[in-house]
mmCIF file of C-alpha atoms and ligand atoms in Angstrom:
data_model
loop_
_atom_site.group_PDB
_atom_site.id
_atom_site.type_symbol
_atom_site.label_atom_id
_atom_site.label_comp_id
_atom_site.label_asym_id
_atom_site.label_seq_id
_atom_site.Cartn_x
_atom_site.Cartn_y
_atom_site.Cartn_z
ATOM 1 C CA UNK A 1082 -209.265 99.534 -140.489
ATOM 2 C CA UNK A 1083 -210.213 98.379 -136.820
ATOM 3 C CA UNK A 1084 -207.330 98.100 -134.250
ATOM 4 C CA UNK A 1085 -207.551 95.600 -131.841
ATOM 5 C CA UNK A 1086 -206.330 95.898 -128.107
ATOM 6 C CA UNK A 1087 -202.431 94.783 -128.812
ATOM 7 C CA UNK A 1088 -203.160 91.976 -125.616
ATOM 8 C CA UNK A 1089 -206.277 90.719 -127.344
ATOM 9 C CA UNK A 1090 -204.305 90.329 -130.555
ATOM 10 C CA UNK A 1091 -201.695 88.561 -128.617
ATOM 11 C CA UNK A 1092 -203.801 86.208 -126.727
ATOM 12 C CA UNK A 1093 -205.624 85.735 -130.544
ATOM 13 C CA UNK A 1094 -202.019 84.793 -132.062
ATOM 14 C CA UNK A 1095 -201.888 81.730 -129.346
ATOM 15 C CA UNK A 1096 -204.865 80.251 -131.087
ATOM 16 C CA UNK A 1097 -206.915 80.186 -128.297
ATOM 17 C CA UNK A 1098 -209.986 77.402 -128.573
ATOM 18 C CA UNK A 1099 -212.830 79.839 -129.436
ATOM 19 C CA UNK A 1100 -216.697 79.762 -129.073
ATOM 20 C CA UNK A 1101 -218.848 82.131 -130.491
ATOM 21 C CA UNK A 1102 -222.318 83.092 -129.172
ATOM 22 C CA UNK A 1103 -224.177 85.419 -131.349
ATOM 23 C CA UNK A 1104 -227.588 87.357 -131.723
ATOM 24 C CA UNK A 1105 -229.364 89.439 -133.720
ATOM 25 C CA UNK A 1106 -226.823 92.311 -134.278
ATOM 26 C CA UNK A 1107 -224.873 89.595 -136.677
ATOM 27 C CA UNK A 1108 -227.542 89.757 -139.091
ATOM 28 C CA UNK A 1109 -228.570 93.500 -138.781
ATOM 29 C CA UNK A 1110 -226.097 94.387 -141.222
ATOM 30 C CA UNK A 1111 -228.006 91.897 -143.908
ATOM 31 C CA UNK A 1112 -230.984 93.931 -143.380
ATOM 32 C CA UNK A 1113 -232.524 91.322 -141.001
ATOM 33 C CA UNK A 1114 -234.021 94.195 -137.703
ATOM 34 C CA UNK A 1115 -232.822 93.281 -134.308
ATOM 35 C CA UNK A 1116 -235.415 91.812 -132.418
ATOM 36 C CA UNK A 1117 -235.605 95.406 -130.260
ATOM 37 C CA UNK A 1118 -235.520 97.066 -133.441
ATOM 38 C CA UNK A 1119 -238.525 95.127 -135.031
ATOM 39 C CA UNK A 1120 -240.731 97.190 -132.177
ATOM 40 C CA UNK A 1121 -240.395 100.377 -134.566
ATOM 41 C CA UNK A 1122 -240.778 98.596 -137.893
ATOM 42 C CA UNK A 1123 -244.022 97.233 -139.476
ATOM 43 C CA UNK A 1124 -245.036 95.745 -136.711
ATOM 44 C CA UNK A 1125 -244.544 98.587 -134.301
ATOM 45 C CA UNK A 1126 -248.309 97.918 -132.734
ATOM 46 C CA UNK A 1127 -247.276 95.055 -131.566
ATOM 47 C CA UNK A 1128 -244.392 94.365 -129.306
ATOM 48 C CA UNK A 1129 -241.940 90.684 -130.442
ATOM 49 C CA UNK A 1130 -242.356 89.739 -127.140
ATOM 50 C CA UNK A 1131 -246.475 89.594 -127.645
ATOM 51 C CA UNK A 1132 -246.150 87.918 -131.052
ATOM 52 C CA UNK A 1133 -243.364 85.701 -130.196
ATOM 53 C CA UNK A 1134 -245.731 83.443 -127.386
ATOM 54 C CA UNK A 1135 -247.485 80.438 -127.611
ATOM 55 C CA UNK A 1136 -250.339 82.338 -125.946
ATOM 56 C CA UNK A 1137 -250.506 84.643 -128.945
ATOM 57 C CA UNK A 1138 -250.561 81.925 -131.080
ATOM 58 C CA UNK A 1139 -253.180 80.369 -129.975
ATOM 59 C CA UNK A 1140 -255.480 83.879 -129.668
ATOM 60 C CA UNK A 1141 -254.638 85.136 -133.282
ATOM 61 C CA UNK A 1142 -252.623 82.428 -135.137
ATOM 62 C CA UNK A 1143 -252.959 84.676 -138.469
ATOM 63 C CA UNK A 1144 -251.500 87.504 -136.975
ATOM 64 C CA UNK A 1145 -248.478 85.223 -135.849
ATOM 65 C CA UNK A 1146 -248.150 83.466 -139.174
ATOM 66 C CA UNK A 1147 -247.843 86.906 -140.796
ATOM 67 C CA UNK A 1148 -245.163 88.567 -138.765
ATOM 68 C CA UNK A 1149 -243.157 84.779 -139.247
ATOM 69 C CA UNK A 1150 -243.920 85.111 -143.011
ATOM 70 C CA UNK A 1151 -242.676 89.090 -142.821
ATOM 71 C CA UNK A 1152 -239.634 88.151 -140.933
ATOM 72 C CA UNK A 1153 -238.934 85.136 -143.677
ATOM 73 C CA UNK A 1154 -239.143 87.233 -146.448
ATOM 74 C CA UNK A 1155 -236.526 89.881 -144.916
ATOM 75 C CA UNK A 1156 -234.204 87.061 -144.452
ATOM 76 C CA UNK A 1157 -234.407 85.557 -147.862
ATOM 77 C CA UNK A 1158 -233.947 88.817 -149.496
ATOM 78 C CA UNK A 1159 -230.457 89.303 -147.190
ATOM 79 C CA UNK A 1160 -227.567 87.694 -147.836
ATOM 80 C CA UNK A 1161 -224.996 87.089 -145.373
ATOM 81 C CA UNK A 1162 -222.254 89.611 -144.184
ATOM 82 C CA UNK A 1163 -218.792 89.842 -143.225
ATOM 83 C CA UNK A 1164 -219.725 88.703 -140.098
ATOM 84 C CA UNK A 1165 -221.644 85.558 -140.715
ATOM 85 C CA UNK A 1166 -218.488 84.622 -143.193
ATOM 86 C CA UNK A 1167 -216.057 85.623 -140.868
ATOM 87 C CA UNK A 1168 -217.262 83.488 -138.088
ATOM 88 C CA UNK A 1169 -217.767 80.718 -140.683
ATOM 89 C CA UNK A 1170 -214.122 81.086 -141.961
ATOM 90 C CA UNK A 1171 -213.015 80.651 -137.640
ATOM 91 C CA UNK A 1172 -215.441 77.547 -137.259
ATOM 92 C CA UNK A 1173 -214.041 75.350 -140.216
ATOM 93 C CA UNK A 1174 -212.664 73.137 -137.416
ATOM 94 C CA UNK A 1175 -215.720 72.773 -135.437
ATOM 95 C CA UNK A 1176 -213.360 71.389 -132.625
ATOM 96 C CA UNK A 1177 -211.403 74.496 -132.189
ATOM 97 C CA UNK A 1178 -214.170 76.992 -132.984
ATOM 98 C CA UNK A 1179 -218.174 75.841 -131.724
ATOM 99 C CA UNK A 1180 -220.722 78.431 -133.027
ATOM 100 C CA UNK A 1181 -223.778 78.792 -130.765
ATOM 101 C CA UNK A 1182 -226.635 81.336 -131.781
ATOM 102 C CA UNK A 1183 -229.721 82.765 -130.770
ATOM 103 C CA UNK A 1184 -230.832 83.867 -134.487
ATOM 104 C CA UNK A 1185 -233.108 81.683 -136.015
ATOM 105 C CA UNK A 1186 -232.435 82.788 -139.692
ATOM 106 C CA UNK A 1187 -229.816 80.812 -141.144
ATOM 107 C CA UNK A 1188 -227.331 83.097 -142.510
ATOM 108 C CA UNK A 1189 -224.472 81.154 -140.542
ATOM 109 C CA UNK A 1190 -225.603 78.000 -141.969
ATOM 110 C CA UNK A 1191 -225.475 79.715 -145.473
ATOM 111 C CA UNK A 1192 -222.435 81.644 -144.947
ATOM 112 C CA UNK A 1193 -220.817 77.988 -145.010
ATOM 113 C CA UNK A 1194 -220.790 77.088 -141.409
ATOM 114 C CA UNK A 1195 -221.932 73.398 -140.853
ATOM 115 C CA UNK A 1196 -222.207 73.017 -137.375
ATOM 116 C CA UNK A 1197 -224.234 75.266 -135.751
ATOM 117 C CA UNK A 1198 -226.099 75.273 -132.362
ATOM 118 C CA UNK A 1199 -229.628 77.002 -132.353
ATOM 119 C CA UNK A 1200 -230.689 77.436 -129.235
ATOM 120 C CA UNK A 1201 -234.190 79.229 -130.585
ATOM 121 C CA UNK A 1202 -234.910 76.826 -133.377
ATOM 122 C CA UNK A 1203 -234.879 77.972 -137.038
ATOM 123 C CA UNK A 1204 -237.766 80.414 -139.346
ATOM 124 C CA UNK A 1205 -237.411 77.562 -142.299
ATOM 125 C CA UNK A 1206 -238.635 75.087 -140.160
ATOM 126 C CA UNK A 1207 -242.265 74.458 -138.674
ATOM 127 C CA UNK A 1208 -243.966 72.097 -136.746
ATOM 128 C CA UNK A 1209 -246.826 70.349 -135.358
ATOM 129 C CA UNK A 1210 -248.241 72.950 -132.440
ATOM 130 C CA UNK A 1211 -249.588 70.080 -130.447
ATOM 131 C CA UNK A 1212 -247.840 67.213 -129.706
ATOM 132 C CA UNK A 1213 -247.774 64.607 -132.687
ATOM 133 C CA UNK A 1214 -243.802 65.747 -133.559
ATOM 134 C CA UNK A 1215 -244.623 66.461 -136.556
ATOM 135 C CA UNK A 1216 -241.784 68.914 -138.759
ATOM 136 C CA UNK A 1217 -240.871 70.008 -141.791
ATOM 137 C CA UNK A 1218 -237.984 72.189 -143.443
ATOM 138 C CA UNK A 1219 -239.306 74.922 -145.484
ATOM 139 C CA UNK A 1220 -238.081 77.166 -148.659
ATOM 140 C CA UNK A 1221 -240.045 79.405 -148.923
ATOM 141 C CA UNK A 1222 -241.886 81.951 -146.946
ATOM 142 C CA UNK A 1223 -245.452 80.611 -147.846
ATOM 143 C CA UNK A 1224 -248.951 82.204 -148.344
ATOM 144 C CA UNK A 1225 -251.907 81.851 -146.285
ATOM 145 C CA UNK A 1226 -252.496 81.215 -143.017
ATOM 146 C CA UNK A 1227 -250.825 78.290 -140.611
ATOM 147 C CA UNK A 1228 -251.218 75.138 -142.568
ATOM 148 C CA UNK A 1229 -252.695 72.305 -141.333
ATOM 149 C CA UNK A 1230 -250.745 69.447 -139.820
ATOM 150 C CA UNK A 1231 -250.426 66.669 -142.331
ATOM 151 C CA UNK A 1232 -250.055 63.820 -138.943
ATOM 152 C CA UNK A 1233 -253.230 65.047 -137.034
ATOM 153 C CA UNK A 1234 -255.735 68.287 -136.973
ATOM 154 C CA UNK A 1235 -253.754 70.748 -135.686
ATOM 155 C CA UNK A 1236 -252.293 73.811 -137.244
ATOM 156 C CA UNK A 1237 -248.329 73.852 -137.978
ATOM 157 C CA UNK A 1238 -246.327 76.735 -136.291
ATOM 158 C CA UNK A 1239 -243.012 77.755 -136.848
ATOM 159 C CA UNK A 1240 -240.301 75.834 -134.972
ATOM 160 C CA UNK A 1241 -238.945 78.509 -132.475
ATOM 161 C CA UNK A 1242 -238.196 78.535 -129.065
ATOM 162 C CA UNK A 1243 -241.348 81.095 -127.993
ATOM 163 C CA UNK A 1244 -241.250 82.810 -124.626
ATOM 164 C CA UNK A 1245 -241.792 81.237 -121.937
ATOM 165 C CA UNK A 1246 -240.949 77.857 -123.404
ATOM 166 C CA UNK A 1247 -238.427 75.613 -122.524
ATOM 167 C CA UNK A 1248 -235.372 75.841 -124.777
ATOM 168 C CA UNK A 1249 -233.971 72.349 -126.331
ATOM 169 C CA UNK A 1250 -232.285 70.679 -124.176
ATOM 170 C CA UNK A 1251 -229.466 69.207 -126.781
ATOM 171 C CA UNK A 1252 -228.830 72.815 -128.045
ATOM 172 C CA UNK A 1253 -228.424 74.265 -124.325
ATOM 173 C CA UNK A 1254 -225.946 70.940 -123.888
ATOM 174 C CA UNK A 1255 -224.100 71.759 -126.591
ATOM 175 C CA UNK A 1256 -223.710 75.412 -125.806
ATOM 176 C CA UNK A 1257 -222.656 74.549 -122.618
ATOM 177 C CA UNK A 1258 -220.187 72.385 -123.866
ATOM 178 C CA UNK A 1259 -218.751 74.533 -126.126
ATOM 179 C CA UNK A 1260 -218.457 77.292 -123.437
ATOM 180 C CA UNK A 1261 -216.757 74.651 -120.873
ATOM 181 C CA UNK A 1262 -214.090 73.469 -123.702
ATOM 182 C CA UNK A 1263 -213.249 76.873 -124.936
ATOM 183 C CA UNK A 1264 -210.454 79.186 -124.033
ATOM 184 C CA UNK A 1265 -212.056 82.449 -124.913
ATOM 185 C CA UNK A 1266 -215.833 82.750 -125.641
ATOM 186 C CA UNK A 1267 -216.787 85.668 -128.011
ATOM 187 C CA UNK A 1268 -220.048 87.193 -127.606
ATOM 188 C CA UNK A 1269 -221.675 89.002 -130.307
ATOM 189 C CA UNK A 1270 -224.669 91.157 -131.366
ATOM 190 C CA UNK A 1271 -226.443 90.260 -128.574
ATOM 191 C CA UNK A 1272 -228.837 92.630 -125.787
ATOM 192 C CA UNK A 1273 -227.788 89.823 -123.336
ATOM 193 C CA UNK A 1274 -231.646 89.869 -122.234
ATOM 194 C CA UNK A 1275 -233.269 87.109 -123.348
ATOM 195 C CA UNK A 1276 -232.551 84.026 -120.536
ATOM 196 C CA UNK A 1277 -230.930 81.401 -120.138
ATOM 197 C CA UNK A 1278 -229.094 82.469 -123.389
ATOM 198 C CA UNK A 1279 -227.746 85.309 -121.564
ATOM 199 C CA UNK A 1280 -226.533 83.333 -118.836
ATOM 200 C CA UNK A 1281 -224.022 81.975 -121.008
ATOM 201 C CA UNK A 1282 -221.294 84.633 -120.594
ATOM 202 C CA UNK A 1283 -222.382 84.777 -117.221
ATOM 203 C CA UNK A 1284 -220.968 81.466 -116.667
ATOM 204 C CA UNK A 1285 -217.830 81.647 -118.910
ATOM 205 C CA UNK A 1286 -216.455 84.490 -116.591
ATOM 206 C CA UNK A 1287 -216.827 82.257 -113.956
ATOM 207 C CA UNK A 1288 -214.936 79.779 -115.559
ATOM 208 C CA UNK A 1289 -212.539 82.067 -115.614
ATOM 209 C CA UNK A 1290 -212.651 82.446 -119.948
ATOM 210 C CA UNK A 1291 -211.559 85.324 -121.697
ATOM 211 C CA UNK A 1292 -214.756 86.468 -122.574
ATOM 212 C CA UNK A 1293 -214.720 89.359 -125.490
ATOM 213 C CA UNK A 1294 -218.042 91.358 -126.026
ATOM 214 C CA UNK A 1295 -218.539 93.095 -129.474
ATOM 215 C CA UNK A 1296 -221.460 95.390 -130.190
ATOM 216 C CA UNK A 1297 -222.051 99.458 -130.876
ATOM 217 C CA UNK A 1298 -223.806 99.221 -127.891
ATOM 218 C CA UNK A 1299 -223.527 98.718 -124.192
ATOM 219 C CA UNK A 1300 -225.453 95.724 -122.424
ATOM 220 C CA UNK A 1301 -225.406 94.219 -119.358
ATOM 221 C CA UNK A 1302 -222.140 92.470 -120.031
ATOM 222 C CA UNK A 1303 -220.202 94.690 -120.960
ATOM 223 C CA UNK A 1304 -218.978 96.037 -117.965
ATOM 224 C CA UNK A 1305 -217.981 92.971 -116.672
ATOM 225 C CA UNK A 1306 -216.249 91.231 -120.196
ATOM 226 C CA UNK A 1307 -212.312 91.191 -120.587
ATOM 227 C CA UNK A 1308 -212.610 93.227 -123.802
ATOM 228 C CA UNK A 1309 -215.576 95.227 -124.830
ATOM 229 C CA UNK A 1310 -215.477 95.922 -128.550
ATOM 230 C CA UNK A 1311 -217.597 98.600 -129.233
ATOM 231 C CA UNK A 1312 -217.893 98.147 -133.106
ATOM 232 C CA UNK A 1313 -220.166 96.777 -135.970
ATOM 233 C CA UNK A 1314 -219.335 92.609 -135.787
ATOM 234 C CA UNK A 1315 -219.048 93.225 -139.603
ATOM 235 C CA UNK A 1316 -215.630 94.948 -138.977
ATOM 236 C CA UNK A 1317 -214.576 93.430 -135.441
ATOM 237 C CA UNK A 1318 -214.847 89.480 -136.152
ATOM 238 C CA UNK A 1319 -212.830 89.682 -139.810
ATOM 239 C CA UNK A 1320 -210.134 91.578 -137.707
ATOM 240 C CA UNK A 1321 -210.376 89.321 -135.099
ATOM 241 C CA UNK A 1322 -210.501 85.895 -138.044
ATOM 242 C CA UNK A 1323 -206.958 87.900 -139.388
ATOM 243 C CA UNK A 1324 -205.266 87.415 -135.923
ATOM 244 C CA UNK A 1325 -206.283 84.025 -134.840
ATOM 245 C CA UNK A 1326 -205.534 82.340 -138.697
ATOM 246 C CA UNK A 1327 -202.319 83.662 -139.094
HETATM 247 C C1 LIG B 1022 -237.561 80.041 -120.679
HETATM 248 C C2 LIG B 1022 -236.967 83.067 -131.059
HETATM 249 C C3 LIG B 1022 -238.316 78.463 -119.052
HETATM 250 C C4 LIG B 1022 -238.221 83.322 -131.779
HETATM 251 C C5 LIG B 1022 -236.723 84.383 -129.039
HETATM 252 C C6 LIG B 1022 -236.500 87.427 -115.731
HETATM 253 C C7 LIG B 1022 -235.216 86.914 -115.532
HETATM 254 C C8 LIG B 1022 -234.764 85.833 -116.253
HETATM 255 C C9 LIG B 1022 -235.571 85.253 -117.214
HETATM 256 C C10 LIG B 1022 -236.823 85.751 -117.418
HETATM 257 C C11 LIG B 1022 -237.287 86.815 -116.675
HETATM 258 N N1 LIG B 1022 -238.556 87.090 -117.095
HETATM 259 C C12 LIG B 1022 -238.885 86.234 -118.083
HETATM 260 C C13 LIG B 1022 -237.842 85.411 -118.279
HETATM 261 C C14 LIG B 1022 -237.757 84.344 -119.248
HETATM 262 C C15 LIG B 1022 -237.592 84.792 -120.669
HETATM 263 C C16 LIG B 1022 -236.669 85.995 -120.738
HETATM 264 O O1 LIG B 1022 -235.473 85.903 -120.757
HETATM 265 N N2 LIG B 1022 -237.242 87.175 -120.818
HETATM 266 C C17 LIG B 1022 -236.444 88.414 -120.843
HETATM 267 C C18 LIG B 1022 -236.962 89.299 -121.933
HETATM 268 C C19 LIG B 1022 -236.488 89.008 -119.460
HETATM 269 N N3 LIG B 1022 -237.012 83.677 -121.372
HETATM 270 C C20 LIG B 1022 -237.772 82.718 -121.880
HETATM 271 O O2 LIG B 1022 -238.983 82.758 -121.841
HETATM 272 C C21 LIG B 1022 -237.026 81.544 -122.474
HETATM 273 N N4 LIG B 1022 -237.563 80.327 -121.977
HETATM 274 O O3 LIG B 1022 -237.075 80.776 -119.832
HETATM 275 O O4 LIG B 1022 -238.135 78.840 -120.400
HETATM 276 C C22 LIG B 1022 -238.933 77.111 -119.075
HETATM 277 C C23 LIG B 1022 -238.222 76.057 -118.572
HETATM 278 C C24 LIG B 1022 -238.793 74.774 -118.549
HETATM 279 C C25 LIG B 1022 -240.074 74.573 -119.064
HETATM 280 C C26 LIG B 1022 -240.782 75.630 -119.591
HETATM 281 C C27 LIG B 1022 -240.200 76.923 -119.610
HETATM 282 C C28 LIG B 1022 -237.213 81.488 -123.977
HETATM 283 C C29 LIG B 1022 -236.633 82.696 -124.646
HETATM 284 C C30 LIG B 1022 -236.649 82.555 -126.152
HETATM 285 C C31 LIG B 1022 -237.404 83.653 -126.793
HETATM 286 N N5 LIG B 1022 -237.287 83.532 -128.234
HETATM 287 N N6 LIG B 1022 -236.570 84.196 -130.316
HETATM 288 C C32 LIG B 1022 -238.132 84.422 -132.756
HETATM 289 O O5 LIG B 1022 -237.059 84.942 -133.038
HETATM 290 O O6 LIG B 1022 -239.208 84.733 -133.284
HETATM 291 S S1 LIG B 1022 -236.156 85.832 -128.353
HETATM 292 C C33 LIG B 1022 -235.443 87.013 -129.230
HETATM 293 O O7 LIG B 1022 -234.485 87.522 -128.339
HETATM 294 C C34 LIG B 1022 -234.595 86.975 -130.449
HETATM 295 O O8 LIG B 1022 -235.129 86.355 -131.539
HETATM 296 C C35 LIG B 1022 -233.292 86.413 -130.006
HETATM 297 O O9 LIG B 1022 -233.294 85.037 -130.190
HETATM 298 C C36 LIG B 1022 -233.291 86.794 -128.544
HETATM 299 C C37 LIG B 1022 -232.192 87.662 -128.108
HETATM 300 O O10 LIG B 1022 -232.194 88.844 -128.822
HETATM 301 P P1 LIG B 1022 -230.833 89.370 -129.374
HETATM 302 O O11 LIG B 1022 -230.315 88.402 -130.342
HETATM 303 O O12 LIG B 1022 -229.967 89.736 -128.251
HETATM 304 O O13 LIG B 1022 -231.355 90.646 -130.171
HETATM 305 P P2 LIG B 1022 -231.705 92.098 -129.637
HETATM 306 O O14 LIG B 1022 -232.545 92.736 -130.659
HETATM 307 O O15 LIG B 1022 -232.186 92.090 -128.265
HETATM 308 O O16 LIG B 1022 -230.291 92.829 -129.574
HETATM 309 C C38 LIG B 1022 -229.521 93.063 -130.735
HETATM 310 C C39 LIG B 1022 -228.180 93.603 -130.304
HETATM 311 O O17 LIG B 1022 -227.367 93.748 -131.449
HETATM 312 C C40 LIG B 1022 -228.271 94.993 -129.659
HETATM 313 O O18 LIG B 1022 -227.544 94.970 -128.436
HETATM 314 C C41 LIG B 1022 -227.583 95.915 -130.660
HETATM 315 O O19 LIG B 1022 -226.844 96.972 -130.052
HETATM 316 C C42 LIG B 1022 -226.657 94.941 -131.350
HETATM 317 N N7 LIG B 1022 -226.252 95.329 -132.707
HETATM 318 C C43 LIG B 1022 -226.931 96.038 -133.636
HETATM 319 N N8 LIG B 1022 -226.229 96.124 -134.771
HETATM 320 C C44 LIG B 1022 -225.070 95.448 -134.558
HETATM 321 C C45 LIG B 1022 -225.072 94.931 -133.251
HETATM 322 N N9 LIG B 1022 -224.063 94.222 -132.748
HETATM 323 C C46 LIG B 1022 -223.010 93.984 -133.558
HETATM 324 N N10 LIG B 1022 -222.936 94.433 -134.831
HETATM 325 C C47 LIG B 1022 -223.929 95.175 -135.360
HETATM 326 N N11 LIG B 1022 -223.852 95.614 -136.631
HETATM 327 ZN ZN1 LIG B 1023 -249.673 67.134 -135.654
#
């Protein structure tokens, strides 16, 4: 059993207003691979940053549609962890726990958690990739190539925040918010590489939040976090969920 730092656990027992930021370590433990990781799978010819563009989208749309429908399937076989229902469990009252993630699989959303801010879109939804606004929620991972959209003659793409595009402007309101209204902001399975998400923790140390880091691994927060947990999120956030309910 994990043991917290005694003044963590203290400062969790005062029922501190919480936000959680996550990433892609959250979901590793469902089976879903870390973005970083995803370089050595099936895909290790291509790099997620070259398949995750609207550039390569446009050069080899097949190509893109396929790692999307790879990456769907993964996440329909998981199911969520102890993490994702942990963090769940915290964020029943959205107004003293906000939830604000980078993943774009769903596993909070089916771990229970209703209010969720995705600040790179979701896999089970796609979209017109011109400008008509088209979108649709999907089930299931689909065969073929990019279908065509139903509102004009483009093809639909799946509706993620690529690199080099702008992220939504609601979602990086809302994390914002969350960050300014919360006490202590927990960050977790996250590189802390991709921008502006990683400018998040950035600014909750300057607002002078407790900000607690949990991940195996160092990254460039860590050094500069209150409390750096360095453990699987499956075992830190239930121990963390025992101290702040009771
Ligand atoms: C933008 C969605 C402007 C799609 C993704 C230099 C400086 C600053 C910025 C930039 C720069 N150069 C380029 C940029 C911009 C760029 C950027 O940040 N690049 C980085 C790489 C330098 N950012 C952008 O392009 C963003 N847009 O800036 O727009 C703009 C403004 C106006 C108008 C037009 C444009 C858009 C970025 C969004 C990219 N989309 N995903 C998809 O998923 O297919 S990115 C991708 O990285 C992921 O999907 C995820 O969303 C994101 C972050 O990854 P992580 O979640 O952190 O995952 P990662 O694999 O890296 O790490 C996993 C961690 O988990 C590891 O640390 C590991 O140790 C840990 N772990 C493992 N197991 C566990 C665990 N932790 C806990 N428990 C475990 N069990
Ligand atoms: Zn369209």
């Amino acid at each position: 059993m994990l043991t917290l730092p005694v003044s963590l656990l203290a400062l969790l027992a005062e029922r501190p207003k919480l936000a959680i930021l996550t990433g892609a370590g959250v979901s590793a433990e469902s089976g879903v691979p870390t973005f970083r990781e995803a370089q050595h799978g099936l895909w290790a010819q291509f790099s997620p940053q070259e398949l995750a563009t609207p550039e390569a989208f446009a050069n080899n749309p097949q190509r893109v549609w396929d790692w999307y429908r790879w990456r769907r399937e993964l996440v329909q076989q998981g199911q969520p962890n102890a993490a994702h229902h942990s963090i769940a469990a915290l964020a029943v009252q959205p107004s003293q726990c906000a939830l604000v993630t980078q993943n774009v699989d769903g596993l909070l959303q089916r771990a229970g958690a209703v209010e969720v801010t995705e600040l790179h879109g979701n896999l089970w939804r796609q979209r017109c990739a011109k400008t008509c606004g088209y979108v649709e929620t999907v089930e299931q991972p689909g065969a073929g190539g990019p279908p065509p959209c139903p509102n004009c003659t483009a093809q639909l793409r799946p509706d993620v925040v690529w690199f080099g595009e702008a992220l939504p402007e609601q979602a990086l309101q809302d994390a914002m918010s969350a960050i300014t209204q919360a006490d202590m902001v927990i960050v977790a399975g996250t590189s802390n590489l991709v921008y502006p998400a990683a400018s998040l923790p950035l600014q909750a140390l300057k607002m002078g939040k407790t900000v607690v880091e949990i991940n195996p691994e160092q990254t460039p927060l860590s050094s500069q976090a209150d409390y750096f947990i360095a453990t699987p999120a499956s075992e830190a956030l239930p121990a963390m969920q025992n101290s702040w309910l009771n």
